[in-house]
PDB file of C-alpha atoms in Angstrom:
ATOM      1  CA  UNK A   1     134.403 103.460 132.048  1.00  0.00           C
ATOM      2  CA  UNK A   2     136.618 101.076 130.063  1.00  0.00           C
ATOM      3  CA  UNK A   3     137.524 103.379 127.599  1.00  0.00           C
ATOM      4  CA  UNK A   4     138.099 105.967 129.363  1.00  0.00           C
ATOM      5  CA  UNK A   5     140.746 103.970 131.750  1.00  0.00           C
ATOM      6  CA  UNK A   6     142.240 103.381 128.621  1.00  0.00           C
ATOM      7  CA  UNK A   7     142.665 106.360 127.491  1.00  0.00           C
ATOM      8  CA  UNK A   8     144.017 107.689 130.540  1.00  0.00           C
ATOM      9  CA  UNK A   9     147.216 104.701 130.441  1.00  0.00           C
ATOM     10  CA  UNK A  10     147.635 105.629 126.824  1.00  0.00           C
ATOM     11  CA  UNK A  11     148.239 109.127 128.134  1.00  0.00           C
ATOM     12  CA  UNK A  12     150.748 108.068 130.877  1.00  0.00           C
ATOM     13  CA  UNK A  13     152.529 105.424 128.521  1.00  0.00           C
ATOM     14  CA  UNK A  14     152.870 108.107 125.773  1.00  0.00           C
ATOM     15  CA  UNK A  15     153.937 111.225 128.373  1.00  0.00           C
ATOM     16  CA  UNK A  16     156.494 108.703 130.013  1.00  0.00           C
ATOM     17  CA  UNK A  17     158.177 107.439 126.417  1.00  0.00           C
ATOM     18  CA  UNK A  18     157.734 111.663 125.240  1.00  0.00           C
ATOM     19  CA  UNK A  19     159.794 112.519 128.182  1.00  0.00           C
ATOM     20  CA  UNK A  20     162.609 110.020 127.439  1.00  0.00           C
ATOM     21  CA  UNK A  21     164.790 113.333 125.803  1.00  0.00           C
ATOM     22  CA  UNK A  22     167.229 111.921 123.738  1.00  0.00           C
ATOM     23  CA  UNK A  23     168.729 115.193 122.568  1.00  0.00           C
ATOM     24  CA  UNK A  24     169.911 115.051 126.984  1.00  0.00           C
ATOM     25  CA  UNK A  25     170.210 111.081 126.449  1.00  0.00           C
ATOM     26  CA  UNK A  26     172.577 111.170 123.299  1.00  0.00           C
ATOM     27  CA  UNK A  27     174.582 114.589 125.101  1.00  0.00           C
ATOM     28  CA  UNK A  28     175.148 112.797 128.068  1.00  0.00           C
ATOM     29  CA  UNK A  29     175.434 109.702 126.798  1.00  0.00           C
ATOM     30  CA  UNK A  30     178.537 110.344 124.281  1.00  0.00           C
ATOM     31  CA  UNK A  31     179.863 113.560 125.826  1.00  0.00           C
ATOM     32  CA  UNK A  32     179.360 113.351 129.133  1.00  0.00           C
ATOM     33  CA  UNK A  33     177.423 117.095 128.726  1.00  0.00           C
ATOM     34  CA  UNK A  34     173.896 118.328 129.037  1.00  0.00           C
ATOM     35  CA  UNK A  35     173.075 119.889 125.671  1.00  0.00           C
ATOM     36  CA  UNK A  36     170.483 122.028 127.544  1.00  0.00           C
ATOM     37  CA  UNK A  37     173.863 124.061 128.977  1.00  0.00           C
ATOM     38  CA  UNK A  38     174.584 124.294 125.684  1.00  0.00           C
ATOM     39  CA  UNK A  39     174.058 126.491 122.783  1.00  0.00           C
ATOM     40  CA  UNK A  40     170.104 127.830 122.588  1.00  0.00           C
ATOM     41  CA  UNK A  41     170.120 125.584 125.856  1.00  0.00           C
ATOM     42  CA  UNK A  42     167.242 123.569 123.921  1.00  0.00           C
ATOM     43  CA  UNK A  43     167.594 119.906 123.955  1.00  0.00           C
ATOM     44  CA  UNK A  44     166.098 119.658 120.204  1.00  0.00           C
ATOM     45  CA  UNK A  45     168.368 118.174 117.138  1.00  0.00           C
ATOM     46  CA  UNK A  46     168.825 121.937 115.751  1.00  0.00           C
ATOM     47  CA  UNK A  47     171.254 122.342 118.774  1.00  0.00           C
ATOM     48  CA  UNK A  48     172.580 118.961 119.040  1.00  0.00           C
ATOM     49  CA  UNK A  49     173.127 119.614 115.302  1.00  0.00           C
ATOM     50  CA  UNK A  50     175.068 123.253 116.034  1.00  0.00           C
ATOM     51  CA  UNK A  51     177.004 121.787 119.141  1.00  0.00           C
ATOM     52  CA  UNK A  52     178.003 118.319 118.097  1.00  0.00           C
ATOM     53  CA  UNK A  53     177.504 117.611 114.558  1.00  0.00           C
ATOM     54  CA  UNK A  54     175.385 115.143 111.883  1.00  0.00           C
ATOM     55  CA  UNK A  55     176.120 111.835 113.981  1.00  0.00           C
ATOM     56  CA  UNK A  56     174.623 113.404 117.231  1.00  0.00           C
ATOM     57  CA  UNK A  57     171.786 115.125 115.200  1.00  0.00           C
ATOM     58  CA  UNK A  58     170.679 111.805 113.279  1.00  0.00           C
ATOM     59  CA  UNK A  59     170.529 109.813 116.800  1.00  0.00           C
ATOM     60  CA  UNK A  60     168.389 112.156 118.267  1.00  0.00           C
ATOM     61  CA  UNK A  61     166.046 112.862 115.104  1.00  0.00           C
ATOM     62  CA  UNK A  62     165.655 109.053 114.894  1.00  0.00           C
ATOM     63  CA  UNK A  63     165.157 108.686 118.430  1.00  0.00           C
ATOM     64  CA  UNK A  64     162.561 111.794 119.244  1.00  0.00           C
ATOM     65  CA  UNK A  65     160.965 110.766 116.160  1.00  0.00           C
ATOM     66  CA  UNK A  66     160.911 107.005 117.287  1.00  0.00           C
ATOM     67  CA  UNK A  67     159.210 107.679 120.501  1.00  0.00           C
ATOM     68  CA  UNK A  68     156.513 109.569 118.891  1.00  0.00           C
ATOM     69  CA  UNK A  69     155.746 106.417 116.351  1.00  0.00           C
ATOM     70  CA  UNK A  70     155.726 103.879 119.093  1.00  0.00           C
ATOM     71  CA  UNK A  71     153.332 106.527 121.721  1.00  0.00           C
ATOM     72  CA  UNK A  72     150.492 106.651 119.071  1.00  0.00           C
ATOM     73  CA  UNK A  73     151.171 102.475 117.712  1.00  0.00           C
ATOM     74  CA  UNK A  74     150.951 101.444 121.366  1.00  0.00           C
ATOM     75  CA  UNK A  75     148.435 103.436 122.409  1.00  0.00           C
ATOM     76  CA  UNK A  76     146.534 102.551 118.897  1.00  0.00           C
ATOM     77  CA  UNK A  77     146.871  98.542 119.700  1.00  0.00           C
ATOM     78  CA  UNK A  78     145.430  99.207 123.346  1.00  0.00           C
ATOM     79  CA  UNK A  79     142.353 101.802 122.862  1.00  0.00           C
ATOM     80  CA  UNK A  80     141.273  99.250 119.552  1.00  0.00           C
ATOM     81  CA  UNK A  81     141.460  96.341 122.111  1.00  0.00           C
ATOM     82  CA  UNK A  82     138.229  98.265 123.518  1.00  0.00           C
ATOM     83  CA  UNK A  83     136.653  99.781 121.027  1.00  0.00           C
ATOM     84  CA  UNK A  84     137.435  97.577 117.713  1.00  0.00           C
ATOM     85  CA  UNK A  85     138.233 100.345 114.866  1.00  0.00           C
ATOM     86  CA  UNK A  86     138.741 103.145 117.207  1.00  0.00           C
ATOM     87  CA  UNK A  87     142.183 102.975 117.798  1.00  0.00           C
ATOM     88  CA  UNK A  88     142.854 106.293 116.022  1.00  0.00           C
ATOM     89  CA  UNK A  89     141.320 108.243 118.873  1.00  0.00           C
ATOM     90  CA  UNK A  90     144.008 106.635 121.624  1.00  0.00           C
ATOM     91  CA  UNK A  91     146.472 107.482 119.163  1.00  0.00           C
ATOM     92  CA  UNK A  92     145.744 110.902 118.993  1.00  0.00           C
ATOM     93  CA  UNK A  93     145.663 111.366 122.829  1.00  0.00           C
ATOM     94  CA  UNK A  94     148.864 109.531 123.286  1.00  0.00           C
ATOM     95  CA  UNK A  95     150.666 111.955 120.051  1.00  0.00           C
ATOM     96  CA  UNK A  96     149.447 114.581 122.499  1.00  0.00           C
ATOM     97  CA  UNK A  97     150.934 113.125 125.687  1.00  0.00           C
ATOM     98  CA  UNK A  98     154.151 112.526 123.808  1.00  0.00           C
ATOM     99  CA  UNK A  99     154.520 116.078 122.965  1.00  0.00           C
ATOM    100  CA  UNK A 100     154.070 116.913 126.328  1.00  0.00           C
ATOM    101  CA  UNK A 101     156.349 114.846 127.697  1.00  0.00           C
ATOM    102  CA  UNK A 102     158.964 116.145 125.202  1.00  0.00           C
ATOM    103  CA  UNK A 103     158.136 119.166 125.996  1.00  0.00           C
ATOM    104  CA  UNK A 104     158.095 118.986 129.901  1.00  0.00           C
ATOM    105  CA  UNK A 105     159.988 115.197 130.845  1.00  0.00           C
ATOM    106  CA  UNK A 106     159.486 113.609 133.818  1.00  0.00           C
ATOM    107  CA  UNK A 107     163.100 111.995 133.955  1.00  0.00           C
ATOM    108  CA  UNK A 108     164.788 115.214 133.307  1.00  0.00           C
ATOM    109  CA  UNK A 109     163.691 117.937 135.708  1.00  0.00           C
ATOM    110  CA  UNK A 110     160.910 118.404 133.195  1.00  0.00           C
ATOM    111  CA  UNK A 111     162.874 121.096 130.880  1.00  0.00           C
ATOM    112  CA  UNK A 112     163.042 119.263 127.607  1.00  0.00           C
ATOM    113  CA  UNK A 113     162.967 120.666 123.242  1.00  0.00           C
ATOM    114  CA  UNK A 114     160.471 122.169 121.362  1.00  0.00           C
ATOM    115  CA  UNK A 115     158.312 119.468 120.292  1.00  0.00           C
ATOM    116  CA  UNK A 116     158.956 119.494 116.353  1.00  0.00           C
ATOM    117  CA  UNK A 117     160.675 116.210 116.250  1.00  0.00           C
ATOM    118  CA  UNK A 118     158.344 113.935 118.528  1.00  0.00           C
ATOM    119  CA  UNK A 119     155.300 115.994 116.830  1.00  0.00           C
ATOM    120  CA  UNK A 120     156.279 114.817 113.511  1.00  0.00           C
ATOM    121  CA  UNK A 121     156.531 111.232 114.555  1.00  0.00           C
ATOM    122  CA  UNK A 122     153.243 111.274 116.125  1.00  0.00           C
ATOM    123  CA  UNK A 123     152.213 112.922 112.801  1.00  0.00           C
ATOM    124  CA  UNK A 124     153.747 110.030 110.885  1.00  0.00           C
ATOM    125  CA  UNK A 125     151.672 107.200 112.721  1.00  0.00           C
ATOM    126  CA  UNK A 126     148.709 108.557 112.712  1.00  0.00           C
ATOM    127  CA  UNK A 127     148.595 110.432 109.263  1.00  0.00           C
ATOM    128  CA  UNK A 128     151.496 109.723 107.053  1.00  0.00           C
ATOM    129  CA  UNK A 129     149.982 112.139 104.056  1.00  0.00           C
ATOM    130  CA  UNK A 130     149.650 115.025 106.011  1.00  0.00           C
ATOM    131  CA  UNK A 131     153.695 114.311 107.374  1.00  0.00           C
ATOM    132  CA  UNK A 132     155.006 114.364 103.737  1.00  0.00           C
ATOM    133  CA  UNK A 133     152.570 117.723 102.634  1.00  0.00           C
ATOM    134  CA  UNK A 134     154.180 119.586 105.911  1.00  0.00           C
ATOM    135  CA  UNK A 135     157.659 117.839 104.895  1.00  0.00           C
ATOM    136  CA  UNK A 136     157.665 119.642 101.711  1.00  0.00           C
ATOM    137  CA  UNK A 137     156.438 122.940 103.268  1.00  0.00           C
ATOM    138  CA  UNK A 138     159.276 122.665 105.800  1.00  0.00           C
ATOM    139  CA  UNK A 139     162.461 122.015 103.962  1.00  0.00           C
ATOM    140  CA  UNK A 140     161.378 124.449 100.750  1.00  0.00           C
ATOM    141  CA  UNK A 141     161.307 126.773 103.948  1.00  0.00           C
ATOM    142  CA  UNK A 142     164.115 125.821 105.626  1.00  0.00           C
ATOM    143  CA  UNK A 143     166.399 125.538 102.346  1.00  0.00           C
ATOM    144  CA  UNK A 144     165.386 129.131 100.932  1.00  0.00           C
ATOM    145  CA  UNK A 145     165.250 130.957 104.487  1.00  0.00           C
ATOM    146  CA  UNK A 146     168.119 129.069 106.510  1.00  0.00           C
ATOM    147  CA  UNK A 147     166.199 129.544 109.294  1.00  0.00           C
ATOM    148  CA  UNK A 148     164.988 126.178 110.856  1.00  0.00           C
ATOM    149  CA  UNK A 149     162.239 127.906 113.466  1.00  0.00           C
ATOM    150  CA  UNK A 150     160.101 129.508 110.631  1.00  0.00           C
ATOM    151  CA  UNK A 151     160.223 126.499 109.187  1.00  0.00           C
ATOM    152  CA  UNK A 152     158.724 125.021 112.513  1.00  0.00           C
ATOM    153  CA  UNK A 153     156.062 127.543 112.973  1.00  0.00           C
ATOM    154  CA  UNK A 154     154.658 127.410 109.814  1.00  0.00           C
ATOM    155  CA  UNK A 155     153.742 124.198 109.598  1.00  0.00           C
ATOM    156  CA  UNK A 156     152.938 123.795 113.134  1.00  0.00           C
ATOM    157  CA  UNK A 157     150.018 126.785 112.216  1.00  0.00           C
ATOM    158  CA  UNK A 158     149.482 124.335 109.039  1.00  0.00           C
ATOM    159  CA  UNK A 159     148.943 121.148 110.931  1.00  0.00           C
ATOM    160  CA  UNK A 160     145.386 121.666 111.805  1.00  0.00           C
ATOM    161  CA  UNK A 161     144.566 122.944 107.947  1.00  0.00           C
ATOM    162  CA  UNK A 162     145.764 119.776 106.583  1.00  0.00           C
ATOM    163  CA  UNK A 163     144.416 117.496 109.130  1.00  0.00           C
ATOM    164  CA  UNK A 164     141.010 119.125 109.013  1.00  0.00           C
ATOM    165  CA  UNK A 165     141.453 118.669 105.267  1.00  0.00           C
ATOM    166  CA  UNK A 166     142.667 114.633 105.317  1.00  0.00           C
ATOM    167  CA  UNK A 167     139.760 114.032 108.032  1.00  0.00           C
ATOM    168  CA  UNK A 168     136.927 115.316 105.678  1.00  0.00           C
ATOM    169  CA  UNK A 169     138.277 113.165 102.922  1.00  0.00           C
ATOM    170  CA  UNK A 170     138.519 109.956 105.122  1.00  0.00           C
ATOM    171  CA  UNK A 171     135.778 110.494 106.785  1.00  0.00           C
ATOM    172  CA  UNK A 172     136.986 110.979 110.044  1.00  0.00           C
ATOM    173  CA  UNK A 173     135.304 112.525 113.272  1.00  0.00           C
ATOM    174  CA  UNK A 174     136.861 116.049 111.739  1.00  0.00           C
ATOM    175  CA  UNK A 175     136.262 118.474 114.977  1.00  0.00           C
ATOM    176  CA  UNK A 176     138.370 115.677 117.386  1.00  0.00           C
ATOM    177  CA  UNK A 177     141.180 114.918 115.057  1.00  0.00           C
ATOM    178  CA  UNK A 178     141.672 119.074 114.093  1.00  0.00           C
ATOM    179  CA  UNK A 179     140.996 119.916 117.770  1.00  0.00           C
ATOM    180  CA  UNK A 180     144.138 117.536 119.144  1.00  0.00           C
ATOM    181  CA  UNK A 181     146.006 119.050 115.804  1.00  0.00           C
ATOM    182  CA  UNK A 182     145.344 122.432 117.157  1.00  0.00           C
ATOM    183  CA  UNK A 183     146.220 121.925 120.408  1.00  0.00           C
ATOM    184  CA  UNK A 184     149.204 120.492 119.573  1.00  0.00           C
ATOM    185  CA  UNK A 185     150.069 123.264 116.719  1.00  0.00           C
ATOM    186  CA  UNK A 186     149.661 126.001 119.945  1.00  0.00           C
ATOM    187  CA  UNK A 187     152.195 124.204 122.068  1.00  0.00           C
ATOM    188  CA  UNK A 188     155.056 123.856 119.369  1.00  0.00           C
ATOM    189  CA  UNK A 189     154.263 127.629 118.428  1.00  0.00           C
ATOM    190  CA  UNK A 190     154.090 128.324 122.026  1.00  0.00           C
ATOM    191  CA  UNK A 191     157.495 126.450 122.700  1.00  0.00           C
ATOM    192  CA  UNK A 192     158.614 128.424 119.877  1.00  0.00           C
ATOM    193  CA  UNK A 193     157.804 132.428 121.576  1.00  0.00           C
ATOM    194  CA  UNK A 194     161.579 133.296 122.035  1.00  0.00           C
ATOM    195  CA  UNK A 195     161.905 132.378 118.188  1.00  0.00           C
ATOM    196  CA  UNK A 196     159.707 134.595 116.904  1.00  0.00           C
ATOM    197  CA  UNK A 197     160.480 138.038 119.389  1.00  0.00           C
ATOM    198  CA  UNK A 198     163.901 137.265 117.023  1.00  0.00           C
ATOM    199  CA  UNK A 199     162.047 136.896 113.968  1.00  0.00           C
ATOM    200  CA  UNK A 200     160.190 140.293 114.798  1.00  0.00           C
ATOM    201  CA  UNK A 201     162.894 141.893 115.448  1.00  0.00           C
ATOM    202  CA  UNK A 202     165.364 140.373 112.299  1.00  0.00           C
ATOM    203  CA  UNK A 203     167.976 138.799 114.837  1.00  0.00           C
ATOM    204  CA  UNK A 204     166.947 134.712 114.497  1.00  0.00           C
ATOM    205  CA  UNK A 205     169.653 132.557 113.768  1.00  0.00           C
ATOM    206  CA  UNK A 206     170.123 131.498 110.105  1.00  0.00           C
ATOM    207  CA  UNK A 207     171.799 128.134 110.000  1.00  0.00           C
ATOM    208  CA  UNK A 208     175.299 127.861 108.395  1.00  0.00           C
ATOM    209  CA  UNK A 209     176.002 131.779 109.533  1.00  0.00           C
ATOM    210  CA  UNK A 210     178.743 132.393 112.004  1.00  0.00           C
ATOM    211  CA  UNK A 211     177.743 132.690 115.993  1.00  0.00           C
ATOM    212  CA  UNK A 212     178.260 136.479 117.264  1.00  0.00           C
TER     213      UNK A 212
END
């Protein structure tokens, strides 16, 4: 019963630090705009990056990423108060909380980005390795397609490979770890539907090309 009260304020910690959106934070914040009014009207760095510029990006990349870090840590420290080595299983509940709270926030009428950002800092706490294998995947994606939402989907789909992959070889409980990957793989790709009707259909945004 313990544990599972745990669990359940790990959840509600994590969802209430996911939905603290700091692309709206950081657009309202310096320019007195809502950056989901803006743009793709997503509140994720890609559009602070298109509609403000680096300094605007980097705050929000830093903070979305932050908030995922400090969801899994806390909720790591509290679940391992009750069961002493099991912290990694809070941790993965509260890196699926976060997204969710990115994803829907509670502060901000519960439209918030696409998950990438707080997804990869969840990633980070809980399995740096598998972070810097998608890393690579990403940006040789990004950098030779220009297109930053490819670059998202594919390693969203890859998540759950590699973390099946780094559980097996630590020795991990492989079907909970790859089952919270998976899950959170289908809501980034999910997130990411409007993306790929423009893929289909050769119309997605390359970044650095002129806005029709």
């Amino acid at each position: 019963m313990a544990k599972a009260l745990v669990l359940v304020l790990c959840a509600l910690l994590a969802y209430m630090l996911g939905s603290i959106d700091f692309g709206v934070v950081v657009s309202r914040g310096l320019y007195h705009e809502d950056i989901r009014k803006k743009g793709s009207g997503n509140a994720g760095t890609t559009n602070i990056l298109r509609t403000y510029g680096k300094k605007a990006a980097t705050l929000t990349l830093a903070g979305d990423l932050g908030k995922g870090v400090v969801a899994v840590l806390l909720a790591d420290v509290l679940f391992g108060l009750v069961q002493p080595g099991g912290g990694m299983y809070g941790g993965y509940v509260a890196a699926f909380a976060a997204v969710c709270g990115h994803l829907w926030p509670l502060w901000f009428g519960f439209k918030g980005g696409k998950g990438v950002a707080v997804a990869a800092g969840a990633i980070l706490a809980t399995q740096p390795p598998v972070l810097l294998a998608l890393a690579v995947v990403f940006f040789a994606l990004a950098f030779s397609t220009r297109i930053v939402s490819l670059s998202s989907i594919v390693v969203a789909v890859l998540y759950p490979v590699f973390t099946a992959l780094w559980s097996l070889h630590c020795g991990y409980n492989v079907w909970f770890t790859t089952g919270c990957a998976a899950v959170m793989a289908a809501l980034v790709i999910w997130m990411h539907r409007a993306n790929i009707k423009r893929l289909l259909n050769g119309t997605e945004y390359k970044f650095g090309e002129k806005k029709k």
